[in-house]
mmCIF file of C-alpha atoms and ligand atoms in Angstrom:
data_model
loop_
_atom_site.group_PDB
_atom_site.id
_atom_site.type_symbol
_atom_site.label_atom_id
_atom_site.label_comp_id
_atom_site.label_asym_id
_atom_site.label_seq_id
_atom_site.Cartn_x
_atom_site.Cartn_y
_atom_site.Cartn_z
ATOM 1 C CA MET A 1 -4.946 18.427 -12.827
ATOM 2 C CA ILE A 2 -3.568 14.972 -12.203
ATOM 3 C CA ASP A 3 -3.341 13.194 -15.545
ATOM 4 C CA PHE A 4 -5.718 10.255 -15.277
ATOM 5 C CA SER A 5 -4.947 8.700 -18.667
ATOM 6 C CA LEU A 6 -1.180 8.583 -18.003
ATOM 7 C CA ARG A 7 -1.736 6.986 -14.586
ATOM 8 C CA PHE A 8 -4.124 4.462 -16.143
ATOM 9 C CA ALA A 9 -1.761 3.573 -18.986
ATOM 10 C CA VAL A 10 1.172 2.949 -16.590
ATOM 11 C CA PHE A 11 -1.129 0.992 -14.290
ATOM 12 C CA LEU A 12 -2.192 -1.303 -17.103
ATOM 13 C CA GLY A 13 1.389 -1.725 -18.368
ATOM 14 C CA VAL A 14 2.830 -2.554 -14.927
ATOM 15 C CA LEU A 15 -0.136 -4.799 -14.120
ATOM 16 C CA SER A 16 0.378 -6.846 -17.321
ATOM 17 C CA VAL A 17 4.131 -7.333 -16.633
ATOM 18 C CA LEU A 18 3.535 -8.380 -13.011
ATOM 19 C CA LEU A 19 0.624 -10.692 -13.893
ATOM 20 C CA LEU A 20 2.899 -12.407 -16.424
ATOM 21 C CA TRP A 21 5.643 -12.688 -13.824
ATOM 22 C CA GLN A 22 3.403 -14.253 -11.161
ATOM 23 C CA TRP A 23 1.761 -16.520 -13.746
ATOM 24 C CA ARG A 24 5.068 -17.855 -15.144
ATOM 25 C CA ARG A 25 7.005 -17.949 -11.857
ATOM 26 C CA PRO A 26 4.441 -18.203 -9.015
ATOM 27 C CA ARG A 27 5.771 -18.121 -5.509
ATOM 28 C CA GLY A 28 2.978 -20.387 -4.306
ATOM 29 C CA PRO A 29 -0.517 -21.587 -5.312
ATOM 30 C CA LEU A 30 -3.375 -19.114 -5.199
ATOM 31 C CA ILE A 31 -6.301 -21.266 -4.024
ATOM 32 C CA GLN A 32 -8.899 -18.538 -3.413
ATOM 33 C CA TRP A 33 -8.064 -16.173 -6.250
ATOM 34 C CA ARG A 34 -11.566 -16.055 -7.709
ATOM 35 C CA GLN A 35 -13.257 -14.595 -4.628
ATOM 36 C CA ARG A 36 -10.226 -12.432 -3.722
ATOM 37 C CA TRP A 37 -10.022 -10.930 -7.210
ATOM 38 C CA ARG A 38 -13.742 -10.178 -7.177
ATOM 39 C CA HIS A 39 -13.477 -8.308 -3.849
ATOM 40 C CA ASN A 40 -10.196 -6.533 -4.752
ATOM 41 C CA LEU A 41 -11.499 -5.420 -8.171
ATOM 42 C CA ILE A 42 -14.699 -4.005 -6.715
ATOM 43 C CA LEU A 43 -12.611 -2.101 -4.176
ATOM 44 C CA LEU A 44 -10.356 -0.859 -7.030
ATOM 45 C CA PHE A 45 -13.371 0.575 -8.894
ATOM 46 C CA ILE A 46 -14.888 2.198 -5.799
ATOM 47 C CA GLY A 47 -11.399 3.575 -4.859
ATOM 48 C CA ALA A 48 -10.821 4.948 -8.379
ATOM 49 C CA ALA A 49 -14.242 6.675 -8.241
ATOM 50 C CA CYS A 50 -13.370 8.219 -4.843
ATOM 51 C CA VAL A 51 -10.032 9.502 -6.244
ATOM 52 C CA ARG A 52 -11.788 10.952 -9.331
ATOM 53 C CA ILE A 53 -14.326 12.808 -7.208
ATOM 54 C CA VAL A 54 -12.375 13.798 -4.086
ATOM 55 C CA GLN A 55 -8.854 14.531 -5.453
ATOM 56 C CA PRO A 56 -9.668 17.445 -7.769
ATOM 57 C CA LEU A 57 -11.829 18.987 -5.045
ATOM 58 C CA LEU A 58 -9.038 18.710 -2.460
ATOM 59 C CA LEU A 59 -6.367 20.043 -4.799
ATOM 60 C CA SER A 60 -8.561 23.071 -5.680
ATOM 61 C CA ILE A 61 -9.049 23.822 -1.953
ATOM 62 C CA VAL A 62 -5.294 23.446 -1.333
ATOM 63 C CA ALA A 63 -4.469 25.716 -4.279
ATOM 64 C CA LEU A 64 -6.959 28.333 -3.049
ATOM 65 C CA LEU A 65 -5.798 28.288 0.551
ATOM 66 C CA SER A 66 -2.030 28.111 0.015
ATOM 67 C CA GLN A 67 -1.959 30.563 -2.938
ATOM 68 C CA GLY A 68 1.481 29.292 -3.975
ATOM 69 C CA LEU A 69 2.885 29.590 -0.457
ATOM 70 C CA GLY A 70 4.563 26.616 1.103
ATOM 71 C CA VAL A 71 7.883 25.584 2.610
ATOM 72 C CA PHE A 72 9.411 24.758 -0.757
ATOM 73 C CA SER A 73 8.369 28.060 -2.246
ATOM 74 C CA LEU A 74 10.124 29.922 0.495
ATOM 75 C CA LEU A 75 13.402 28.126 -0.090
ATOM 76 C CA GLU A 76 15.172 29.240 -3.225
ATOM 77 C CA LEU A 77 15.939 25.796 -4.585
ATOM 78 C CA PRO A 78 16.192 24.582 -8.179
ATOM 79 C CA PHE A 79 13.110 22.755 -9.482
ATOM 80 C CA TRP A 80 14.863 19.378 -9.794
ATOM 81 C CA LEU A 81 15.850 19.443 -6.115
ATOM 82 C CA ILE A 82 12.308 20.436 -5.026
ATOM 83 C CA PHE A 83 11.016 17.574 -7.174
ATOM 84 C CA LEU A 84 13.397 15.051 -5.606
ATOM 85 C CA LEU A 85 12.679 16.278 -2.068
ATOM 86 C CA SER A 86 8.957 16.137 -2.745
ATOM 87 C CA ILE A 87 9.167 12.456 -3.807
ATOM 88 C CA LEU A 88 11.170 11.617 -0.684
ATOM 89 C CA LEU A 89 8.838 13.567 1.557
ATOM 90 C CA LEU A 90 5.683 12.022 0.114
ATOM 91 C CA ASP A 91 7.094 8.520 0.546
ATOM 92 C CA CYS A 92 8.139 9.254 4.130
ATOM 93 C CA VAL A 93 4.601 10.554 4.843
ATOM 94 C CA ILE A 94 3.078 7.413 3.369
ATOM 95 C CA TYR A 95 5.368 5.333 5.625
ATOM 96 C CA TRP A 96 4.214 7.209 8.799
ATOM 97 C CA GLN A 97 0.634 7.249 7.671
ATOM 98 C CA HIS A 98 0.807 3.474 7.380
ATOM 99 C CA ARG A 99 2.316 3.191 10.866
ATOM 100 C CA LEU A 100 -0.449 5.431 12.196
ATOM 101 C CA PHE A 101 -3.098 3.251 10.587
ATOM 102 C CA HIS A 102 -1.670 0.281 12.534
ATOM 103 C CA ARG A 103 -1.342 2.229 15.821
ATOM 104 C CA VAL A 104 -4.664 4.084 16.162
ATOM 105 C CA THR A 105 -7.621 1.800 16.815
ATOM 106 C CA PHE A 106 -10.221 3.359 14.565
ATOM 107 C CA LEU A 107 -7.724 3.733 11.718
ATOM 108 C CA TRP A 108 -6.672 0.105 12.150
ATOM 109 C CA ARG A 109 -10.282 -0.988 11.789
ATOM 110 C CA ILE A 110 -10.236 0.628 8.329
ATOM 111 C CA HIS A 111 -6.794 -0.565 7.343
ATOM 112 C CA ARG A 112 -7.415 -4.172 8.372
ATOM 113 C CA VAL A 113 -9.432 -4.570 5.168
ATOM 114 C CA HIS A 114 -6.030 -4.559 3.383
ATOM 115 C CA HIS A 115 -4.726 -7.186 5.786
ATOM 116 C CA SER A 116 -7.798 -9.433 5.540
ATOM 117 C CA ASP A 117 -6.615 -10.792 2.211
ATOM 118 C CA PRO A 118 -5.845 -14.473 2.915
ATOM 119 C CA GLU A 119 -3.400 -14.737 0.019
ATOM 120 C CA LEU A 120 -1.122 -12.152 -1.621
ATOM 121 C CA ASP A 121 -0.868 -11.377 -5.284
ATOM 122 C CA VAL A 122 -0.786 -8.275 -7.457
ATOM 123 C CA SER A 123 -4.534 -7.647 -6.835
ATOM 124 C CA SER A 124 -3.902 -7.220 -3.104
ATOM 125 C CA ALA A 125 -2.190 -3.879 -3.911
ATOM 126 C CA VAL A 126 -5.638 -2.259 -4.579
ATOM 127 C CA ARG A 127 -7.411 -3.874 -1.615
ATOM 128 C CA PHE A 128 -8.096 -0.723 0.451
ATOM 129 C CA HIS A 129 -11.323 0.393 2.041
ATOM 130 C CA PRO A 130 -12.757 3.602 0.405
ATOM 131 C CA LEU A 131 -12.485 5.352 3.798
ATOM 132 C CA GLU A 132 -8.680 4.697 3.825
ATOM 133 C CA ILE A 133 -8.397 6.083 0.292
ATOM 134 C CA VAL A 134 -10.276 9.289 1.180
ATOM 135 C CA LEU A 135 -8.338 9.774 4.436
ATOM 136 C CA SER A 136 -5.082 9.165 2.590
ATOM 137 C CA LEU A 137 -6.052 11.808 -0.070
ATOM 138 C CA CYS A 138 -6.780 14.317 2.750
ATOM 139 C CA ILE A 139 -3.368 13.725 4.371
ATOM 140 C CA LYS A 140 -1.622 13.998 0.979
ATOM 141 C CA ALA A 141 -3.466 17.254 0.184
ATOM 142 C CA MET A 142 -2.416 18.711 3.546
ATOM 143 C CA VAL A 143 1.255 17.848 2.842
ATOM 144 C CA ILE A 144 1.017 19.305 -0.708
ATOM 145 C CA GLY A 145 -0.404 22.549 0.721
ATOM 146 C CA VAL A 146 2.071 22.910 3.634
ATOM 147 C CA PHE A 147 5.181 22.135 1.576
ATOM 148 C CA GLY A 148 4.032 23.566 -1.753
ATOM 149 C CA ILE A 149 4.787 20.360 -3.576
ATOM 150 C CA PRO A 150 4.652 20.746 -7.364
ATOM 151 C CA LEU A 151 1.836 18.822 -9.052
ATOM 152 C CA GLU A 152 4.371 17.198 -11.394
ATOM 153 C CA ALA A 153 5.940 15.491 -8.361
ATOM 154 C CA VAL A 154 2.548 14.455 -7.041
ATOM 155 C CA LEU A 155 1.736 12.801 -10.432
ATOM 156 C CA VAL A 156 5.109 11.017 -10.660
ATOM 157 C CA PHE A 157 4.894 9.884 -7.013
ATOM 158 C CA ASP A 158 1.338 8.532 -7.523
ATOM 159 C CA ILE A 159 2.528 6.490 -10.519
ATOM 160 C CA VAL A 160 5.624 5.215 -8.719
ATOM 161 C CA LEU A 161 3.722 4.372 -5.543
ATOM 162 C CA ASN A 162 1.034 2.437 -7.455
ATOM 163 C CA ALA A 163 3.650 0.529 -9.451
ATOM 164 C CA SER A 164 5.756 -0.336 -6.397
ATOM 165 C CA ALA A 165 2.648 -1.391 -4.399
ATOM 166 C CA MET A 166 1.651 -3.771 -7.211
ATOM 167 C CA PHE A 167 5.264 -5.045 -7.407
ATOM 168 C CA ASN A 168 5.665 -5.770 -3.733
ATOM 169 C CA HIS A 169 2.362 -7.675 -3.474
ATOM 170 C CA THR A 170 3.138 -9.879 -6.498
ATOM 171 C CA ASN A 171 3.003 -13.621 -5.879
ATOM 172 C CA ALA A 172 6.575 -14.102 -7.129
ATOM 173 C CA ARG A 173 10.075 -13.624 -5.800
ATOM 174 C CA LEU A 174 13.159 -11.879 -7.130
ATOM 175 C CA PRO A 175 16.159 -14.096 -7.894
ATOM 176 C CA VAL A 176 18.178 -14.625 -4.684
ATOM 177 C CA SER A 177 21.206 -13.027 -6.359
ATOM 178 C CA ILE A 178 19.544 -9.570 -6.600
ATOM 179 C CA GLU A 179 17.006 -9.682 -3.739
ATOM 180 C CA HIS A 180 19.520 -8.472 -1.183
ATOM 181 C CA SER A 181 20.759 -5.546 -3.289
ATOM 182 C CA VAL A 182 17.250 -4.440 -4.303
ATOM 183 C CA GLN A 183 16.053 -4.567 -0.671
ATOM 184 C CA LYS A 184 18.690 -1.954 0.287
ATOM 185 C CA LEU A 185 16.715 0.701 -1.556
ATOM 186 C CA PHE A 186 13.325 -0.665 -2.516
ATOM 187 C CA VAL A 187 10.545 -2.671 -0.840
ATOM 188 C CA THR A 188 10.427 -6.169 -2.403
ATOM 189 C CA PRO A 189 7.651 -8.880 -2.330
ATOM 190 C CA ASP A 190 9.814 -10.845 0.187
ATOM 191 C CA MET A 191 9.785 -7.823 2.570
ATOM 192 C CA HIS A 192 6.165 -6.853 2.226
ATOM 193 C CA ARG A 193 4.923 -10.453 2.736
ATOM 194 C CA ILE A 194 6.237 -10.223 6.310
ATOM 195 C CA HIS A 195 4.015 -7.200 6.867
ATOM 196 C CA HIS A 196 0.994 -9.306 5.829
ATOM 197 C CA SER A 197 1.687 -12.013 8.483
ATOM 198 C CA ARG A 198 -1.057 -13.126 10.906
ATOM 199 C CA ASP A 199 1.586 -12.636 13.623
ATOM 200 C CA ASN A 200 1.223 -9.200 15.228
ATOM 201 C CA LEU A 201 5.005 -8.694 15.638
ATOM 202 C CA GLU A 202 5.629 -9.355 11.986
ATOM 203 C CA ALA A 203 2.612 -7.282 10.874
ATOM 204 C CA ASN A 204 3.998 -4.334 12.782
ATOM 205 C CA SER A 205 7.188 -4.209 10.715
ATOM 206 C CA ASN A 206 8.127 -3.351 7.130
ATOM 207 C CA PHE A 207 5.640 -0.467 6.722
ATOM 208 C CA GLY A 208 7.292 0.932 3.568
ATOM 209 C CA PHE A 209 5.609 0.719 0.173
ATOM 210 C CA PHE A 210 8.268 2.202 -2.125
ATOM 211 C CA LEU A 211 11.636 3.011 -0.490
ATOM 212 C CA SER A 212 12.899 0.563 2.145
ATOM 213 C CA VAL A 213 15.084 3.208 3.878
ATOM 214 C CA TRP A 214 12.314 4.447 6.146
ATOM 215 C CA ASP A 215 11.971 1.066 7.857
ATOM 216 C CA VAL A 216 15.727 1.033 8.473
ATOM 217 C CA LEU A 217 15.790 4.664 9.634
ATOM 218 C CA PHE A 218 12.803 4.363 11.966
ATOM 219 C CA MET A 219 13.715 0.851 13.166
ATOM 220 C CA SER A 220 10.770 -1.161 11.873
ATOM 221 C CA ARG A 221 12.647 -3.338 9.391
ATOM 222 C CA ARG A 222 12.383 -7.126 9.698
ATOM 223 C CA GLY A 223 14.758 -9.015 7.360
ATOM 224 C CA CYS A 224 13.041 -12.425 7.600
ATOM 225 C CA ALA A 225 9.957 -14.044 9.108
ATOM 226 C CA LEU A 226 10.200 -15.355 12.693
ATOM 227 C CA ASP A 227 9.699 -18.999 11.692
ATOM 228 C CA GLY A 228 11.051 -18.697 8.182
ATOM 229 C CA ASP A 229 9.186 -17.735 5.028
ATOM 230 C CA GLU A 230 7.779 -21.230 4.442
ATOM 231 C CA HIS A 231 5.805 -21.035 7.727
ATOM 232 C CA LEU A 232 4.585 -17.446 7.278
ATOM 233 C CA LYS A 233 0.793 -17.359 7.595
ATOM 234 C CA ILE A 234 -0.782 -14.587 5.502
ATOM 235 C CA GLY A 235 -3.941 -12.910 6.773
ATOM 236 C CA LEU A 236 -5.511 -10.667 9.398
ATOM 237 C CA PRO A 237 -3.131 -10.294 12.371
ATOM 238 C CA ASP A 238 -4.149 -11.897 15.635
ATOM 239 C CA THR A 239 -6.451 -14.377 13.882
ATOM 240 C CA LYS A 240 -5.691 -17.911 12.808
ATOM 241 C CA THR A 241 -8.033 -18.494 9.918
ATOM 242 C CA TYR A 242 -10.360 -15.513 9.634
ATOM 243 C CA GLN A 243 -11.188 -14.156 6.203
ATOM 244 C CA PRO A 244 -14.238 -12.171 5.041
ATOM 245 C CA MET A 245 -16.694 -14.398 3.187
ATOM 246 C CA SER A 246 -18.637 -11.748 1.264
ATOM 247 C CA PHE A 247 -17.984 -8.278 -0.192
ATOM 248 C CA LYS A 248 -20.513 -6.855 2.266
ATOM 249 C CA GLU A 249 -18.372 -8.208 5.098
ATOM 250 C CA VAL A 250 -15.260 -6.534 3.573
ATOM 251 C CA LEU A 251 -17.023 -3.201 3.301
ATOM 252 C CA LEU A 252 -18.420 -3.415 6.857
ATOM 253 C CA MET A 253 -15.100 -4.491 8.468
ATOM 254 C CA PRO A 254 -14.352 -0.983 9.863
ATOM 255 C CA PHE A 255 -17.665 -1.069 11.728
ATOM 256 C CA LYS A 256 -17.626 -4.615 13.069
ATOM 257 C CA ILE A 257 -15.722 -6.525 15.695
ATOM 258 C CA VAL A 258 -13.737 -9.255 13.980
ATOM 259 C CA LEU A 259 -13.915 -12.436 15.967
ATOM 260 C CA LYS A 260 -10.620 -14.101 16.606
ATOM 261 C CA HIS A 261 -10.501 -17.563 15.104
ATOM 262 C CA ARG A 262 -7.995 -19.411 17.173
ATOM 263 C CA ASN A 263 -8.273 -22.826 15.526
HETATM 264 ZN ZN1 ZN B 1 -0.490 -2.461 6.995
HETATM 265 ZN ZN1 ZN B 2 0.135 -4.723 1.639
#
């Protein structure tokens, strides 16, 4: 079973380092952090509870149905290669899942909770509606079953994905001297900020969470904001100033029409 304590220890370690980074070298002021942190932390606890309940159940069903069969089991490959391919495959699936959540209307209504954060910082990485977390677990379980992905790879990928999501939402920026080189392989805060723009064109780019290669390969990469980073407006796409005012509003976002605030 997925090792909860290892995941939790790495989560706390990475969180502490990134909090220190954004506290000592903030990219910009965080004016609404109190309300945002309250909403994001409640979502974190609900999401963690969903994972604790749903994930073991899904993995048991997958193990029962696939009985060790799967694309990787049929290929006679060494374990290290299966492990590496599994990480790449899982990250590619997350990329396409993210694109799908932007493309399909009812999925977008769920995913827009993530985009309704009016500022970005490390807490934004956990701002996902419980429905998105459960759907994401189902998609992952399907991929694990079809490909026969080893559970060690699932655990490592979960840890890496969580750490990189926290990293690329941090309210800080890498030194200019290394930003360009890091972007060639990994998603950076500079890249992911563009995905959180209120401008639809920018929000429909840079879908990656861990490796940046998928955006290059599938032509969704945007190197810089249309009007420059200093004019980038963070928030729900297609709205000018909208932001949920209560946690109830955050939770009900998938079921409500969000009014466009044009002023
Ligand atoms: Zn998105
Ligand atoms: Zn994000």
